[in-house]
GROMACS .gro file of C-alpha atoms in nm:
model
  223
    1UNK     CA    1   5.160 -13.496   4.337
    2UNK     CA    2   5.327 -13.215   4.143
    3UNK     CA    3   5.068 -12.965   4.263
    4UNK     CA    4   5.126 -13.071   4.625
    5UNK     CA    5   5.504 -13.028   4.590
    6UNK     CA    6   5.452 -12.685   4.435
    7UNK     CA    7   5.218 -12.587   4.720
    8UNK     CA    8   5.469 -12.699   4.985
    9UNK     CA    9   5.756 -12.516   4.816
   10UNK     CA   10   5.549 -12.201   4.766
   11UNK     CA   11   5.434 -12.205   5.129
   12UNK     CA   12   5.789 -12.256   5.255
   13UNK     CA   13   5.914 -11.972   5.037
   14UNK     CA   14   5.639 -11.743   5.160
   15UNK     CA   15   5.719 -11.824   5.522
   16UNK     CA   16   6.089 -11.759   5.467
   17UNK     CA   17   6.013 -11.424   5.303
   18UNK     CA   18   5.780 -11.329   5.587
   19UNK     CA   19   6.043 -11.425   5.844
   20UNK     CA   20   6.304 -11.211   5.669
   21UNK     CA   21   6.076 -10.911   5.611
   22UNK     CA   22   6.161 -10.739   5.939
   23UNK     CA   23   6.535 -10.765   5.880
   24UNK     CA   24   6.495 -10.649   5.520
   25UNK     CA   25   6.305 -10.334   5.617
   26UNK     CA   26   6.539 -10.255   5.906
   27UNK     CA   27   6.861 -10.099   5.772
   28UNK     CA   28   7.168  -9.986   5.965
   29UNK     CA   29   7.431  -9.910   5.702
   30UNK     CA   30   7.615  -9.579   5.755
   31UNK     CA   31   7.771  -9.399   5.464
   32UNK     CA   32   8.140  -9.451   5.399
   33UNK     CA   33   8.207  -9.094   5.290
   34UNK     CA   34   8.458  -8.977   5.034
   35UNK     CA   35   8.748  -9.044   5.272
   36UNK     CA   36   8.613  -9.376   5.393
   37UNK     CA   37   8.553  -9.243   5.744
   38UNK     CA   38   8.180  -9.177   5.725
   39UNK     CA   39   7.945  -8.880   5.705
   40UNK     CA   40   7.989  -8.559   5.901
   41UNK     CA   41   7.619  -8.466   5.906
   42UNK     CA   42   7.355  -8.669   6.088
   43UNK     CA   43   6.989  -8.618   5.997
   44UNK     CA   44   6.755  -8.729   6.276
   45UNK     CA   45   6.390  -8.797   6.197
   46UNK     CA   46   6.193  -8.593   6.445
   47UNK     CA   47   5.906  -8.837   6.500
   48UNK     CA   48   6.133  -9.075   6.694
   49UNK     CA   49   6.049  -9.142   7.058
   50UNK     CA   50   6.282  -9.050   7.344
   51UNK     CA   51   6.462  -9.384   7.351
   52UNK     CA   52   6.537  -9.364   6.979
   53UNK     CA   53   6.651  -9.002   7.012
   54UNK     CA   54   6.886  -9.111   7.291
   55UNK     CA   55   7.018  -9.382   7.057
   56UNK     CA   56   7.067  -9.120   6.784
   57UNK     CA   57   7.267  -8.907   7.025
   58UNK     CA   58   7.481  -9.208   7.115
   59UNK     CA   59   7.540  -9.274   6.745
   60UNK     CA   60   7.651  -8.914   6.703
   61UNK     CA   61   7.900  -8.946   6.985
   62UNK     CA   62   8.033  -9.274   6.847
   63UNK     CA   63   8.080  -9.138   6.494
   64UNK     CA   64   8.271  -8.852   6.339
   65UNK     CA   65   7.968  -8.630   6.296
   66UNK     CA   66   8.001  -8.254   6.330
   67UNK     CA   67   7.640  -8.136   6.299
   68UNK     CA   68   7.285  -8.262   6.350
   69UNK     CA   69   6.970  -8.152   6.170
   70UNK     CA   70   6.627  -8.279   6.270
   71UNK     CA   71   6.337  -8.328   6.026
   72UNK     CA   72   5.962  -8.360   6.045
   73UNK     CA   73   5.632  -8.185   5.989
   74UNK     CA   74   5.357  -8.051   6.217
   75UNK     CA   75   5.258  -8.242   6.530
   76UNK     CA   76   4.894  -8.344   6.502
   77UNK     CA   77   4.834  -8.446   6.863
   78UNK     CA   78   4.882  -8.222   7.166
   79UNK     CA   79   5.024  -8.320   7.504
   80UNK     CA   80   5.027  -8.115   7.822
   81UNK     CA   81   5.349  -7.920   7.854
   82UNK     CA   82   5.431  -7.956   7.486
   83UNK     CA   83   5.563  -7.637   7.328
   84UNK     CA   84   5.696  -7.753   6.991
   85UNK     CA   85   5.449  -7.741   6.703
   86UNK     CA   86   5.643  -7.971   6.474
   87UNK     CA   87   5.850  -8.289   6.508
   88UNK     CA   88   6.173  -8.127   6.388
   89UNK     CA   89   6.169  -7.863   6.663
   90UNK     CA   90   6.061  -8.116   6.924
   91UNK     CA   91   6.348  -8.351   6.845
   92UNK     CA   92   6.603  -8.069   6.826
   93UNK     CA   93   6.490  -7.938   7.164
   94UNK     CA   94   6.513  -8.281   7.321
   95UNK     CA   95   6.862  -8.348   7.184
   96UNK     CA   96   6.992  -8.009   7.298
   97UNK     CA   97   6.845  -8.054   7.644
   98UNK     CA   98   6.935  -8.416   7.713
   99UNK     CA   99   7.237  -8.531   7.518
  100UNK     CA  100   7.388  -8.290   7.268
  101UNK     CA  101   7.402  -7.954   7.447
  102UNK     CA  102   7.751  -7.888   7.310
  103UNK     CA  103   7.666  -7.982   6.950
  104UNK     CA  104   7.536  -7.774   6.661
  105UNK     CA  105   7.177  -7.903   6.640
  106UNK     CA  106   6.939  -7.739   6.393
  107UNK     CA  107   6.578  -7.807   6.299
  108UNK     CA  108   6.442  -7.817   5.944
  109UNK     CA  109   6.063  -7.838   5.990
  110UNK     CA  110   5.851  -7.938   5.693
  111UNK     CA  111   5.509  -7.789   5.615
  112UNK     CA  112   5.184  -7.979   5.652
  113UNK     CA  113   5.128  -8.243   5.387
  114UNK     CA  114   4.859  -8.505   5.334
  115UNK     CA  115   5.093  -8.736   5.141
  116UNK     CA  116   5.461  -8.798   5.062
  117UNK     CA  117   5.551  -8.656   5.403
  118UNK     CA  118   5.880  -8.843   5.430
  119UNK     CA  119   5.991  -8.721   5.088
  120UNK     CA  120   5.889  -8.362   5.165
  121UNK     CA  121   6.088  -8.377   5.491
  122UNK     CA  122   6.391  -8.496   5.294
  123UNK     CA  123   6.351  -8.211   5.043
  124UNK     CA  124   6.333  -7.956   5.326
  125UNK     CA  125   6.650  -8.098   5.481
  126UNK     CA  126   6.824  -8.086   5.143
  127UNK     CA  127   6.726  -7.722   5.096
  128UNK     CA  128   6.837  -7.638   5.452
  129UNK     CA  129   7.179  -7.789   5.378
  130UNK     CA  130   7.211  -7.571   5.069
  131UNK     CA  131   7.107  -7.255   5.253
  132UNK     CA  132   7.372  -7.328   5.514
  133UNK     CA  133   7.631  -7.337   5.238
  134UNK     CA  134   7.712  -7.702   5.300
  135UNK     CA  135   7.797  -7.947   5.026
  136UNK     CA  136   7.832  -8.287   5.192
  137UNK     CA  137   7.941  -8.581   4.983
  138UNK     CA  138   7.764  -8.807   5.233
  139UNK     CA  139   7.500  -8.787   5.504
  140UNK     CA  140   7.354  -9.037   5.749
  141UNK     CA  141   6.984  -9.045   5.835
  142UNK     CA  142   6.878  -9.177   6.174
  143UNK     CA  143   6.543  -9.354   6.180
  144UNK     CA  144   6.390  -9.642   6.373
  145UNK     CA  145   6.278  -9.997   6.313
  146UNK     CA  146   6.129 -10.106   5.984
  147UNK     CA  147   6.079  -9.748   5.864
  148UNK     CA  148   6.451  -9.728   5.789
  149UNK     CA  149   6.466  -9.872   5.437
  150UNK     CA  150   6.191  -9.644   5.306
  151UNK     CA  151   6.351  -9.343   5.472
  152UNK     CA  152   6.679  -9.419   5.298
  153UNK     CA  153   6.498  -9.452   4.967
  154UNK     CA  154   6.319  -9.117   4.986
  155UNK     CA  155   6.633  -8.934   5.100
  156UNK     CA  156   6.822  -9.082   4.807
  157UNK     CA  157   6.544  -8.966   4.576
  158UNK     CA  158   6.554  -8.615   4.723
  159UNK     CA  159   6.934  -8.577   4.727
  160UNK     CA  160   7.017  -8.753   4.403
  161UNK     CA  161   7.325  -8.956   4.313
  162UNK     CA  162   7.575  -8.682   4.405
  163UNK     CA  163   7.522  -8.741   4.779
  164UNK     CA  164   7.578  -9.078   4.945
  165UNK     CA  165   7.293  -9.144   5.188
  166UNK     CA  166   7.369  -9.382   5.473
  167UNK     CA  167   7.120  -9.514   5.723
  168UNK     CA  168   7.132  -9.556   6.099
  169UNK     CA  169   6.837  -9.698   6.289
  170UNK     CA  170   6.726  -9.786   6.640
  171UNK     CA  171   6.596 -10.136   6.697
  172UNK     CA  172   6.221 -10.159   6.763
  173UNK     CA  173   6.121 -10.183   7.130
  174UNK     CA  174   5.783 -10.352   7.108
  175UNK     CA  175   5.860 -10.648   6.886
  176UNK     CA  176   6.138 -10.876   6.769
  177UNK     CA  177   6.246 -10.836   6.406
  178UNK     CA  178   6.280 -11.212   6.369
  179UNK     CA  179   5.930 -11.283   6.502
  180UNK     CA  180   5.749 -10.962   6.416
  181UNK     CA  181   5.415 -11.137   6.351
  182UNK     CA  182   5.383 -11.242   6.716
  183UNK     CA  183   5.272 -10.896   6.828
  184UNK     CA  184   5.012 -10.660   6.687
  185UNK     CA  185   5.266 -10.375   6.690
  186UNK     CA  186   5.514 -10.578   6.490
  187UNK     CA  187   5.258 -10.701   6.239
  188UNK     CA  188   5.117 -10.353   6.182
  189UNK     CA  189   5.461 -10.194   6.148
  190UNK     CA  190   5.602 -10.451   5.907
  191UNK     CA  191   5.293 -10.481   5.689
  192UNK     CA  192   5.242 -10.104   5.670
  193UNK     CA  193   5.605 -10.041   5.582
  194UNK     CA  194   5.618 -10.324   5.331
  195UNK     CA  195   5.317 -10.180   5.147
  196UNK     CA  196   5.454  -9.825   5.166
  197UNK     CA  197   5.792  -9.936   5.036
  198UNK     CA  198   5.629 -10.126   4.749
  199UNK     CA  199   5.422  -9.819   4.655
  200UNK     CA  200   5.724  -9.587   4.673
  201UNK     CA  201   5.927  -9.826   4.458
  202UNK     CA  202   5.673  -9.876   4.183
  203UNK     CA  203   5.447  -9.572   4.188
  204UNK     CA  204   5.631  -9.266   4.323
  205UNK     CA  205   5.822  -9.052   4.076
  206UNK     CA  206   5.997  -8.754   4.238
  207UNK     CA  207   5.934  -8.419   4.067
  208UNK     CA  208   6.219  -8.209   3.930
  209UNK     CA  209   6.444  -8.073   4.207
  210UNK     CA  210   6.347  -7.721   4.305
  211UNK     CA  211   6.009  -7.733   4.129
  212UNK     CA  212   5.683  -7.631   4.291
  213UNK     CA  213   5.559  -7.986   4.239
  214UNK     CA  214   5.839  -8.110   4.462
  215UNK     CA  215   5.708  -7.896   4.746
  216UNK     CA  216   5.343  -7.895   4.647
  217UNK     CA  217   5.226  -7.853   5.006
  218UNK     CA  218   5.358  -7.497   5.006
  219UNK     CA  219   5.209  -7.212   4.803
  220UNK     CA  220   5.406  -7.110   4.493
  221UNK     CA  221   5.631  -6.803   4.533
  222UNK     CA  222   5.477  -6.466   4.456
  223UNK     CA  223   5.565  -6.323   4.113
   0.00000   0.00000   0.00000
């Protein structure tokens, strides 16, 4: 009898955790900023589709942002009419053309990398901010769907505790966060991100800021 009760409770707990997984991975919590009025810089992940980029532009207009920087590495697939070779440039071009023509939009493309691509993109954005002479106390990162929590984590790892990293995210189009397991897109997205988040949490240790190991995909500087 005790074993049956344990099995029922364990199954119910597992189902509740599974049901909540989509909402846990999806994060939309903007930074407060040092003055309590939010970040002034919005980082937009360049791999987002057009609908999510439109949502990012709307978030920019609704906030107190002053600048946008797009992130992302090389584009692996090619489409007819495509001119950008990386996601950062593609997203920046789209935002300038469709929604943010009057806004300072810059691209911070990352080099090719076989692993830790999100972290490398965050490092490149951090270094771009420094080269621009900016010293924000807070930034917001715009992502999409269940990728959001992991994006926030890697940006926090790259920027360190001196910069508050907020998160904005577009809702997924192809599945419902509450019933993500009912579609193949939802199941794949949630399970992939849950595993990636678990690996990042337990197994990824960011190298020292500014070290070659942090940007291992690029060749070391010449002596």
